[in-house]
């Protein structure tokens, strides 16, 4: 996050963290409040998850966004479970590996990306509704067993520490009949959205989030006259 912050501030951006932002719409623009600070702006990009869209407004959701907010409220959350395992020796000889037909889907060794050996791996399981309801101990055993059975270096390795992270609303279901996903430009003049839950042509992924952010920026930069009134 810090490189992104440095990039933005070097180009005149004002970055505020550690405080919730709230938006009020009216008089042809928006008031954004974060803590004791307020800004009056002609346009806003709300890069929030679908389940926080309504909460970002100071008051009620503006009528122009009612249908988008209603569809967002109907989206079905899908959990992701991350298990961090520390071993007594390295168990992965590559930066990451995908496991087929296992509860453990992706195994990442962050230090290996930089060329070093690590005894710490992160294991990701998406669409983990059933798994997320298990106890930590049960989840750790399931994932550790998957690694023992698929990674040769893990067969004799001992787990020395483990943690489980459950993200209950990590992503969303895209099954048939799911609510319509919105575009970056909304019916509310000057209000734009960004996030992996938009209509990006991709499921809920970081690539989709990046694509949506690019689209929101494009909409603002290429057509500012659509929301800025010249007096």
Tab-separated table of C-alpha atoms in Angstrom:
chain	number	residue	atom	x	y	z
A	1	UNK	CA	0.000	0.000	0.000
A	2	UNK	CA	2.806	2.453	0.760
A	3	UNK	CA	4.173	2.551	-2.827
A	4	UNK	CA	0.651	3.348	-4.059
A	5	UNK	CA	0.307	6.088	-1.458
A	6	UNK	CA	3.685	7.592	-2.409
A	7	UNK	CA	2.707	7.533	-6.093
A	8	UNK	CA	-0.554	9.362	-5.410
A	9	UNK	CA	0.898	11.965	-3.051
A	10	UNK	CA	3.733	12.736	-5.475
A	11	UNK	CA	1.030	13.734	-7.957
A	12	UNK	CA	-0.886	15.993	-5.594
A	13	UNK	CA	-3.343	13.516	-4.083
A	14	UNK	CA	-4.469	13.756	-0.471
A	15	UNK	CA	-4.556	10.329	1.194
A	16	UNK	CA	-6.390	9.699	4.465
A	17	UNK	CA	-6.404	6.305	6.197
A	18	UNK	CA	-7.715	4.867	9.430
A	19	UNK	CA	-11.011	6.690	9.331
A	20	UNK	CA	-14.323	5.916	7.605
A	21	UNK	CA	-15.488	8.204	4.815
A	22	UNK	CA	-19.114	9.264	4.416
A	23	UNK	CA	-20.684	10.922	1.386
A	24	UNK	CA	-23.558	13.373	1.102
A	25	UNK	CA	-24.989	14.191	-2.323
A	26	UNK	CA	-26.626	17.504	-3.177
A	27	UNK	CA	-26.361	20.897	-4.906
A	28	UNK	CA	-24.723	19.395	-7.971
A	29	UNK	CA	-21.856	17.739	-6.125
A	30	UNK	CA	-20.791	15.814	-3.058
A	31	UNK	CA	-19.522	16.447	0.437
A	32	UNK	CA	-17.059	13.828	1.642
A	33	UNK	CA	-16.417	13.626	5.381
A	34	UNK	CA	-13.556	11.715	6.983
A	35	UNK	CA	-13.136	12.362	10.683
A	36	UNK	CA	-13.014	16.126	11.254
A	37	UNK	CA	-12.194	16.910	7.619
A	38	UNK	CA	-14.667	17.700	4.861
A	39	UNK	CA	-14.230	18.175	1.128
A	40	UNK	CA	-16.662	19.547	-1.443
A	41	UNK	CA	-16.091	17.787	-4.770
A	42	UNK	CA	-17.854	17.504	-8.146
A	43	UNK	CA	-17.254	13.759	-8.485
A	44	UNK	CA	-16.639	10.693	-6.334
A	45	UNK	CA	-15.318	7.196	-7.045
A	46	UNK	CA	-16.640	4.882	-4.337
A	47	UNK	CA	-14.270	1.894	-4.292
A	48	UNK	CA	-16.244	-0.110	-1.750
A	49	UNK	CA	-17.485	-3.710	-1.638
A	50	UNK	CA	-21.081	-4.318	-2.606
A	51	UNK	CA	-22.191	-4.904	0.987
A	52	UNK	CA	-20.904	-1.464	2.059
A	53	UNK	CA	-22.442	0.645	-0.700
A	54	UNK	CA	-25.425	1.866	1.332
A	55	UNK	CA	-23.256	2.504	4.404
A	56	UNK	CA	-20.992	4.946	2.568
A	57	UNK	CA	-23.743	7.578	2.454
A	58	UNK	CA	-24.232	10.018	5.306
A	59	UNK	CA	-27.986	9.798	4.912
A	60	UNK	CA	-30.199	7.541	2.818
A	61	UNK	CA	-29.033	6.163	-0.512
A	62	UNK	CA	-29.845	8.751	-3.218
A	63	UNK	CA	-32.919	7.773	-5.297
A	64	UNK	CA	-30.822	7.603	-8.484
A	65	UNK	CA	-28.842	4.748	-6.929
A	66	UNK	CA	-31.805	2.870	-5.462
A	67	UNK	CA	-31.812	0.053	-8.011
A	68	UNK	CA	-28.032	-0.437	-7.769
A	69	UNK	CA	-28.206	-0.514	-3.966
A	70	UNK	CA	-31.114	-2.958	-4.080
A	71	UNK	CA	-29.220	-5.316	-6.395
A	72	UNK	CA	-26.107	-5.015	-4.228
A	73	UNK	CA	-28.128	-6.001	-1.154
A	74	UNK	CA	-29.286	-9.152	-2.985
A	75	UNK	CA	-25.798	-10.361	-3.879
A	76	UNK	CA	-24.821	-13.612	-2.192
A	77	UNK	CA	-21.506	-13.523	-0.295
A	78	UNK	CA	-18.991	-16.339	-0.755
A	79	UNK	CA	-16.287	-16.948	1.867
A	80	UNK	CA	-12.580	-17.526	1.382
A	81	UNK	CA	-10.458	-19.321	3.970
A	82	UNK	CA	-6.723	-18.668	4.286
A	83	UNK	CA	-4.556	-20.992	6.361
A	84	UNK	CA	-1.032	-19.918	7.281
A	85	UNK	CA	1.278	-22.806	8.085
A	86	UNK	CA	4.780	-22.605	9.509
A	87	UNK	CA	6.946	-25.705	9.096
A	88	UNK	CA	10.245	-26.874	10.491
A	89	UNK	CA	11.683	-26.843	6.967
A	90	UNK	CA	10.865	-25.490	3.482
A	91	UNK	CA	7.984	-27.379	1.844
A	92	UNK	CA	7.599	-25.521	-1.445
A	93	UNK	CA	10.288	-25.228	-4.100
A	94	UNK	CA	8.430	-22.619	-6.153
A	95	UNK	CA	6.684	-19.310	-5.444
A	96	UNK	CA	3.229	-20.849	-5.647
A	97	UNK	CA	1.387	-24.000	-6.649
A	98	UNK	CA	-2.173	-24.887	-7.583
A	99	UNK	CA	-3.660	-28.116	-6.231
A	100	UNK	CA	-6.268	-29.993	-8.277
A	101	UNK	CA	-9.144	-31.842	-6.628
A	102	UNK	CA	-8.196	-30.747	-3.114
A	103	UNK	CA	-9.721	-28.538	-0.460
A	104	UNK	CA	-6.496	-26.530	-0.556
A	105	UNK	CA	-6.539	-24.740	-3.899
A	106	UNK	CA	-3.516	-22.429	-3.959
A	107	UNK	CA	-0.302	-22.514	-1.933
A	108	UNK	CA	1.898	-19.402	-1.798
A	109	UNK	CA	5.414	-18.894	-0.497
A	110	UNK	CA	5.823	-15.130	-0.357
A	111	UNK	CA	9.545	-15.163	0.377
A	112	UNK	CA	10.246	-17.451	-2.558
A	113	UNK	CA	9.146	-14.662	-4.893
A	114	UNK	CA	12.230	-12.747	-3.740
A	115	UNK	CA	14.437	-15.781	-4.248
A	116	UNK	CA	14.732	-16.971	-0.659
A	117	UNK	CA	13.683	-20.167	1.113
A	118	UNK	CA	10.775	-19.972	3.530
A	119	UNK	CA	9.117	-22.261	6.049
A	120	UNK	CA	5.880	-20.247	5.962
A	121	UNK	CA	3.166	-20.874	3.355
A	122	UNK	CA	-0.305	-19.390	2.868
A	123	UNK	CA	-3.000	-21.720	1.562
A	124	UNK	CA	-6.136	-20.315	-0.069
A	125	UNK	CA	-9.527	-21.998	-0.468
A	126	UNK	CA	-12.255	-20.121	-2.345
A	127	UNK	CA	-15.993	-20.877	-2.294
A	128	UNK	CA	-15.325	-22.165	1.203
A	129	UNK	CA	-18.828	-22.080	2.686
A	130	UNK	CA	-18.564	-25.529	4.215
A	131	UNK	CA	-14.934	-25.264	5.248
A	132	UNK	CA	-15.407	-21.900	6.973
A	133	UNK	CA	-17.896	-23.463	9.392
A	134	UNK	CA	-15.366	-26.006	10.666
A	135	UNK	CA	-13.221	-25.434	13.746
A	136	UNK	CA	-9.727	-24.010	13.352
A	137	UNK	CA	-8.204	-27.333	14.347
A	138	UNK	CA	-10.245	-29.238	11.765
A	139	UNK	CA	-9.402	-26.762	8.999
A	140	UNK	CA	-5.687	-26.889	9.801
A	141	UNK	CA	-5.668	-30.687	9.704
A	142	UNK	CA	-7.520	-30.811	6.374
A	143	UNK	CA	-5.158	-28.327	4.734
A	144	UNK	CA	-2.000	-29.813	6.249
A	145	UNK	CA	-3.072	-33.255	5.025
A	146	UNK	CA	-3.596	-31.905	1.502
A	147	UNK	CA	-0.069	-30.513	1.507
A	148	UNK	CA	1.438	-33.739	2.869
A	149	UNK	CA	-0.244	-35.718	0.117
A	150	UNK	CA	0.622	-33.389	-2.775
A	151	UNK	CA	3.932	-31.679	-1.926
A	152	UNK	CA	6.882	-34.092	-1.652
A	153	UNK	CA	8.810	-31.708	0.618
A	154	UNK	CA	5.891	-31.535	3.058
A	155	UNK	CA	5.539	-35.272	3.637
A	156	UNK	CA	7.975	-35.422	6.548
A	157	UNK	CA	7.745	-31.777	7.600
A	158	UNK	CA	6.210	-30.784	10.931
A	159	UNK	CA	3.795	-27.897	11.412
A	160	UNK	CA	5.132	-25.652	14.169
A	161	UNK	CA	2.477	-22.943	14.020
A	162	UNK	CA	-0.806	-22.327	12.195
A	163	UNK	CA	-3.467	-19.641	11.875
A	164	UNK	CA	-6.851	-19.565	10.137
A	165	UNK	CA	-8.434	-16.497	8.560
A	166	UNK	CA	-12.082	-16.593	7.483
A	167	UNK	CA	-13.325	-13.863	5.163
A	168	UNK	CA	-17.079	-14.417	5.210
A	169	UNK	CA	-17.806	-11.829	2.502
A	170	UNK	CA	-14.588	-12.160	0.531
A	171	UNK	CA	-16.346	-12.391	-2.809
A	172	UNK	CA	-19.778	-12.984	-4.307
A	173	UNK	CA	-21.707	-15.626	-6.205
A	174	UNK	CA	-22.016	-15.271	-9.984
A	175	UNK	CA	-24.409	-18.159	-10.474
A	176	UNK	CA	-27.335	-17.828	-12.948
A	177	UNK	CA	-30.024	-15.518	-11.649
A	178	UNK	CA	-27.620	-13.368	-9.663
A	179	UNK	CA	-28.432	-9.638	-9.440
A	180	UNK	CA	-27.262	-7.422	-12.274
A	181	UNK	CA	-23.803	-5.976	-11.718
A	182	UNK	CA	-23.498	-2.195	-12.252
A	183	UNK	CA	-21.239	-0.176	-14.508
A	184	UNK	CA	-18.600	2.235	-13.191
A	185	UNK	CA	-20.722	5.210	-14.282
A	186	UNK	CA	-23.960	5.332	-12.325
A	187	UNK	CA	-27.235	7.213	-12.931
A	188	UNK	CA	-26.216	9.701	-10.207
A	189	UNK	CA	-24.305	12.465	-11.922
A	190	UNK	CA	-20.681	12.554	-10.777
A	191	UNK	CA	-20.902	9.334	-8.771
A	192	UNK	CA	-18.768	6.426	-9.988
A	193	UNK	CA	-18.113	2.958	-8.635
A	194	UNK	CA	-15.040	0.734	-8.538
A	195	UNK	CA	-14.727	-2.822	-7.295
A	196	UNK	CA	-14.578	-6.425	-8.411
A	197	UNK	CA	-18.384	-6.671	-8.095
A	198	UNK	CA	-18.984	-4.339	-11.059
A	199	UNK	CA	-19.739	-5.525	-14.591
A	200	UNK	CA	-16.127	-6.148	-15.584
A	201	UNK	CA	-16.513	-9.353	-17.580
A	202	UNK	CA	-14.623	-11.167	-14.819
A	203	UNK	CA	-15.638	-12.875	-11.566
A	204	UNK	CA	-14.722	-11.397	-8.194
A	205	UNK	CA	-10.949	-11.133	-8.663
A	206	UNK	CA	-8.198	-8.558	-8.227
A	207	UNK	CA	-8.020	-8.322	-12.024
A	208	UNK	CA	-11.690	-7.355	-12.072
A	209	UNK	CA	-11.118	-4.736	-9.382
A	210	UNK	CA	-8.257	-3.196	-11.363
A	211	UNK	CA	-10.327	-3.185	-14.539
A	212	UNK	CA	-13.191	-1.420	-12.756
A	213	UNK	CA	-10.854	1.214	-11.318
A	214	UNK	CA	-9.383	1.904	-14.737
A	215	UNK	CA	-12.881	2.265	-16.144
A	216	UNK	CA	-13.976	4.701	-13.439
A	217	UNK	CA	-10.878	6.848	-13.991
A	218	UNK	CA	-11.443	6.736	-17.752
A	219	UNK	CA	-15.032	7.899	-17.380
A	220	UNK	CA	-13.960	10.902	-15.310
A	221	UNK	CA	-10.932	11.900	-17.354
A	222	UNK	CA	-12.550	11.512	-20.759
A	223	UNK	CA	-15.871	13.181	-20.045
A	224	UNK	CA	-15.588	15.675	-17.155
A	225	UNK	CA	-18.239	17.890	-18.732
A	226	UNK	CA	-20.836	15.253	-17.868
A	227	UNK	CA	-20.610	16.108	-14.187
A	228	UNK	CA	-18.835	19.475	-13.908
A	229	UNK	CA	-21.059	22.475	-14.523
A	230	UNK	CA	-19.416	25.568	-15.962
A	231	UNK	CA	-20.915	28.825	-14.711
